[in-house]
mmCIF file of C-alpha atoms in Angstrom:
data_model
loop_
_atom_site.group_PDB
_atom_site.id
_atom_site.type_symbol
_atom_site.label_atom_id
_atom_site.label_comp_id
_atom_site.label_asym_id
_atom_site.label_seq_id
_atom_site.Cartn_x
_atom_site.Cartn_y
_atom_site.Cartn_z
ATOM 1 C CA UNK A 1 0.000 0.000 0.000
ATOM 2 C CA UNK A 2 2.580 2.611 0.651
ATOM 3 C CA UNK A 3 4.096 2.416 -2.663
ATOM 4 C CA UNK A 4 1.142 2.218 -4.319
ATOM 5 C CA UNK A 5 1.058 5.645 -2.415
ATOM 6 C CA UNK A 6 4.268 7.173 -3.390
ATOM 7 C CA UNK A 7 3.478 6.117 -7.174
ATOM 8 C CA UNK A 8 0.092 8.202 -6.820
ATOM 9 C CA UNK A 9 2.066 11.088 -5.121
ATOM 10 C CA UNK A 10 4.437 11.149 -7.739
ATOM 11 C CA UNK A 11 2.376 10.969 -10.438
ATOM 12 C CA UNK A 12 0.149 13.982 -8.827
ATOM 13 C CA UNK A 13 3.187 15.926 -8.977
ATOM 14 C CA UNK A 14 3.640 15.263 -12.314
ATOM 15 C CA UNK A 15 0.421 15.971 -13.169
ATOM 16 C CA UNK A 16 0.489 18.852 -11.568
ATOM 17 C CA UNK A 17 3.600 20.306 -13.389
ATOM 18 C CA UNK A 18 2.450 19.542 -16.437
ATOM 19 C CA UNK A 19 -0.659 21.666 -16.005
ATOM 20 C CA UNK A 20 1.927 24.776 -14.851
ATOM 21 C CA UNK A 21 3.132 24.824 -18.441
ATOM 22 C CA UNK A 22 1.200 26.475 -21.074
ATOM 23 C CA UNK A 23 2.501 24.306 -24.240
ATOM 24 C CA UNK A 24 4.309 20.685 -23.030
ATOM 25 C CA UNK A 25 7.231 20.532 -25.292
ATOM 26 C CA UNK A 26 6.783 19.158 -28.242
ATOM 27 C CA UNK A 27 3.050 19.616 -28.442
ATOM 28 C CA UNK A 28 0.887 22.308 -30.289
ATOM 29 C CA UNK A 29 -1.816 24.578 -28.327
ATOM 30 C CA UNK A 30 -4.480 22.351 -29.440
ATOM 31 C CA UNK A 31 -2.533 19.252 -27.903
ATOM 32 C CA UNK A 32 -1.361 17.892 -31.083
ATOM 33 C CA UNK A 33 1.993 16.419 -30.785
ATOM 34 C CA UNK A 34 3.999 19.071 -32.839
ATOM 35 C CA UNK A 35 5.633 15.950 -35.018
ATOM 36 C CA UNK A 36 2.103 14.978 -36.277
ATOM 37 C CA UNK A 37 1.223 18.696 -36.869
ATOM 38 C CA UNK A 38 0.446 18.793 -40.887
ATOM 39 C CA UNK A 39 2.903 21.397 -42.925
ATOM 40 C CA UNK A 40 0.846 21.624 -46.382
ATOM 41 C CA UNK A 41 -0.688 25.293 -44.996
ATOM 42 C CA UNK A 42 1.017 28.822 -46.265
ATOM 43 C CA UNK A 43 1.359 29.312 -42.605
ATOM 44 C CA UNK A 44 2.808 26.204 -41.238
ATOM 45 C CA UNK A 45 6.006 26.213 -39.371
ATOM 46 C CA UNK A 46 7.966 23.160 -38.385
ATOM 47 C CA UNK A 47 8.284 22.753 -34.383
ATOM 48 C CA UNK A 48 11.941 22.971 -34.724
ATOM 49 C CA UNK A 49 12.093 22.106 -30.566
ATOM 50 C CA UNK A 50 9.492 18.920 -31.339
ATOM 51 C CA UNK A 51 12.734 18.094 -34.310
ATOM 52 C CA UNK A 52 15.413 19.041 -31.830
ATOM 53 C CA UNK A 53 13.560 16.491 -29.468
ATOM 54 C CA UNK A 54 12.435 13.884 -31.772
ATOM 55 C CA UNK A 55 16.209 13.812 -33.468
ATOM 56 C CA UNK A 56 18.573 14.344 -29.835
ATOM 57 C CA UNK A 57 16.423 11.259 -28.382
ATOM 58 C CA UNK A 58 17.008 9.210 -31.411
ATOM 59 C CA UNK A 59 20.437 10.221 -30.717
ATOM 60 C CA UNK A 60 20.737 9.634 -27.183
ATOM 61 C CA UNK A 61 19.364 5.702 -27.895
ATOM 62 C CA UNK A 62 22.172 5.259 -29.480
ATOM 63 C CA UNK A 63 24.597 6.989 -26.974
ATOM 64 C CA UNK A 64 25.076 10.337 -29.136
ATOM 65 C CA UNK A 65 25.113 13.518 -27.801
ATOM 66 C CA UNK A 66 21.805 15.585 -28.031
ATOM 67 C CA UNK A 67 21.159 18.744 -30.511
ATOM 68 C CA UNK A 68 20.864 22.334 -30.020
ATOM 69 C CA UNK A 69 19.097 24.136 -31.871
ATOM 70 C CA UNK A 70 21.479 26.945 -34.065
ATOM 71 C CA UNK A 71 20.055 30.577 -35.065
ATOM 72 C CA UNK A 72 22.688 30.362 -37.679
ATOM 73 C CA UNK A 73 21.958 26.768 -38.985
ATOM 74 C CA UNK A 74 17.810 27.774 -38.618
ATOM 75 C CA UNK A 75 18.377 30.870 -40.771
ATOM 76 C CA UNK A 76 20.878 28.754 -43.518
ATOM 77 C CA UNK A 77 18.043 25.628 -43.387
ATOM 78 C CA UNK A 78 15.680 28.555 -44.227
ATOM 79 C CA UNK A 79 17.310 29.775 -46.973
ATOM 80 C CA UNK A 80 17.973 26.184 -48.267
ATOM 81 C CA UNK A 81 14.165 25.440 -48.173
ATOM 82 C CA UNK A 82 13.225 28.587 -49.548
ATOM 83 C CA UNK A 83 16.136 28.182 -52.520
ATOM 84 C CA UNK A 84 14.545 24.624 -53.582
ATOM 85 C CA UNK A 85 10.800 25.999 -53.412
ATOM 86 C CA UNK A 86 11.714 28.734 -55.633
ATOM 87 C CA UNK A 87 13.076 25.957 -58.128
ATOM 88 C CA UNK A 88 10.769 23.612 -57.703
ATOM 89 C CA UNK A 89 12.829 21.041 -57.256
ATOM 90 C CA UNK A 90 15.266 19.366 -54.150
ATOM 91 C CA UNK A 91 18.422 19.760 -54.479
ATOM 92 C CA UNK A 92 21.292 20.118 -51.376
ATOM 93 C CA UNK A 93 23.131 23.110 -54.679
ATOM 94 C CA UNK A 94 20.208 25.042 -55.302
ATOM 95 C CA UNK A 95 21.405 27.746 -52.599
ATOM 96 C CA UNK A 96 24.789 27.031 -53.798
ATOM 97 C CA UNK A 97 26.809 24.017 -52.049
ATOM 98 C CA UNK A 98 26.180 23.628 -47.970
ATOM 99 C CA UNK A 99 30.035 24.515 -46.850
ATOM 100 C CA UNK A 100 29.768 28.101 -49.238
ATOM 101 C CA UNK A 101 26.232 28.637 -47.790
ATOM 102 C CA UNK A 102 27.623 28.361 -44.034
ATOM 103 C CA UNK A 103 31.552 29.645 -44.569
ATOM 104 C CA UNK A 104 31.678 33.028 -42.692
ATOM 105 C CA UNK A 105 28.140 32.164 -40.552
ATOM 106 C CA UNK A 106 29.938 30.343 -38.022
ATOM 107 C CA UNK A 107 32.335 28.441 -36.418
ATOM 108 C CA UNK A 108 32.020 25.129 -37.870
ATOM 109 C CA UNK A 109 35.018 21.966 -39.098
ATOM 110 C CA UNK A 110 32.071 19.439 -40.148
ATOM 111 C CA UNK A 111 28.506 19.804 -41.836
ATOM 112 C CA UNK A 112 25.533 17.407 -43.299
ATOM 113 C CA UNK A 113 22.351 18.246 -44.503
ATOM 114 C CA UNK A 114 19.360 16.125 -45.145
ATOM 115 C CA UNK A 115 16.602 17.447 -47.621
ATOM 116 C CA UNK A 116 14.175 16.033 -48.834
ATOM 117 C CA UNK A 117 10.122 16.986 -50.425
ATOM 118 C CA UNK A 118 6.575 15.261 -49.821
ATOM 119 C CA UNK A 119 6.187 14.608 -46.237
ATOM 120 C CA UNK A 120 3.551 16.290 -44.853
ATOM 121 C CA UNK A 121 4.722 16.612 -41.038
ATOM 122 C CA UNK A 122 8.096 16.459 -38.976
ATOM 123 C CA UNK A 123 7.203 12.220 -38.254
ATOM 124 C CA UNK A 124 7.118 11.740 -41.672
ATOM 125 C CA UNK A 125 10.180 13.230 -42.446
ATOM 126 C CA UNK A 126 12.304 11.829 -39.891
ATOM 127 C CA UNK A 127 11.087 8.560 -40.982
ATOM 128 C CA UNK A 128 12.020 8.877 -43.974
ATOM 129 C CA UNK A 129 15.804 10.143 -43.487
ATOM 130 C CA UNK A 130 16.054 7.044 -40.743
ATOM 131 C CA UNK A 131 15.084 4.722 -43.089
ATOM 132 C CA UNK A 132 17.783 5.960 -45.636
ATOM 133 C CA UNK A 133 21.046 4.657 -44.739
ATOM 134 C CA UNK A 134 22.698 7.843 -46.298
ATOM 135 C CA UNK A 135 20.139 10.488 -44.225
ATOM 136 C CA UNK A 136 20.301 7.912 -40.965
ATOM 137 C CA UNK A 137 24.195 8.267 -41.138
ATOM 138 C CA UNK A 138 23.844 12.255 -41.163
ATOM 139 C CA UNK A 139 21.541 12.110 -38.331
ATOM 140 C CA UNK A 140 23.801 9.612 -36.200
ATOM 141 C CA UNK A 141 27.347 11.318 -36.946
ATOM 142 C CA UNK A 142 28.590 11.436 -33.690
ATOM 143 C CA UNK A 143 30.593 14.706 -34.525
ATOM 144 C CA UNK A 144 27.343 17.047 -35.027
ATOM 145 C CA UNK A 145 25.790 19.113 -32.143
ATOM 146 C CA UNK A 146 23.645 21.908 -33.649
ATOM 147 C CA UNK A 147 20.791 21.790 -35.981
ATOM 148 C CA UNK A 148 18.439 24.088 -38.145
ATOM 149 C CA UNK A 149 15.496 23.132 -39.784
ATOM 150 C CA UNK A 150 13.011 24.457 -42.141
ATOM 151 C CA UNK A 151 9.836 23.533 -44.420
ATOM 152 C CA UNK A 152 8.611 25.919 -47.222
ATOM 153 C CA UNK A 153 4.842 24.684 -48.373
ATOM 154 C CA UNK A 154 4.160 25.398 -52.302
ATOM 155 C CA UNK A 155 0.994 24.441 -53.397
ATOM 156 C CA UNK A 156 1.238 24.088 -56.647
ATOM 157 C CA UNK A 157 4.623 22.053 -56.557
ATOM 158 C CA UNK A 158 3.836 17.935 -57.072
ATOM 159 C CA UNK A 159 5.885 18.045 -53.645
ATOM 160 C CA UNK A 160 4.106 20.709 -51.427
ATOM 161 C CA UNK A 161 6.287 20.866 -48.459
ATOM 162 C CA UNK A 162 10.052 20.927 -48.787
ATOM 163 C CA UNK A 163 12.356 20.371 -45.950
ATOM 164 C CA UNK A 164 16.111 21.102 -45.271
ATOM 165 C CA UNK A 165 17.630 19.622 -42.379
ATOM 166 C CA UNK A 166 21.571 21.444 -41.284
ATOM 167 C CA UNK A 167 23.681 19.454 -38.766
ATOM 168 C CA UNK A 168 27.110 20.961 -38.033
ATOM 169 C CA UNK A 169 29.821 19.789 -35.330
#
């Protein structure tokens, strides 16, 4: 009975916390977990802390360090996005190559960046980059620690939602 107890007190508390907080991380205001939250809308945003999360756990199962999330790298994944909507088309040169699109934004040795066009929210996407070996392998170098990312929606495109993902050490 008493730890029956102290699981009920503990769980109160947590309870309790969680009601403190206006937006649970990695959730929407509508309680929608922000990785399920559907990007084919003008006005869609990725949750880049729900991707910082989602990615840094994925991480952290296989004993890599977490992610931070980089103004720099979030402005250059931006750009990226933006580049291959404007084209219509993916493409990691569209912006120009990813070491002349960060050179002189920061303080960087190593780089990767995942893009890719179609999925309609964040689970999607990182499904899709885990299940390619060449996008898993950018996503598990144990050298990265920051991260950007981005989506641009274009309606008319066949895609509709581009992504550009920016890992640097």
């Amino acid at each position: 009975m008493r730890r029956f107890v102290t699981r009920l007190s503990v769980l109160s508390i947590a309870l309790a916390l969680a009601a403190c907080s206006s937006s649970p991380v990695g959730f929407t205001l509508s309680g929608e977990p922000g990785f399920y939250k559907k990007l084919n809308a003008s006005t869609a945003k990725v949750d880049t802390v729900a991707a910082r999360d989602m990615i840094s756990i994925y991480r952290a199962n296989k004993n890599l360090a977490r992610l931070t999330i980089d103004p720099a790298l979030q402005k250059a994944a931006e750009e990226q996005v933006l580049a291959m909507a404007r084209a219509d088309r993916m493409s990691h040169e569209v912006g120009g190559s990813l070491m002349s699109r960060l050179n002189g934004r920061l303080d960087h040795t190593r780089a990767v960046e995942n893009i890719s066009a179609g999925y309609h929210t964040l689970a999607e996407a990182f499904s899709g980059w885990r299940d390619s070996p060449a996008h898993n392998k950018n996503m598990l170098n144990p050298e990265m620690r920051r991260m950007g990312i981005a989506t641009a929606y274009v309606p008319e495109s066949k895609y509709k939602v581009y992504w550009a993902l920016i890992l640097t050490d």
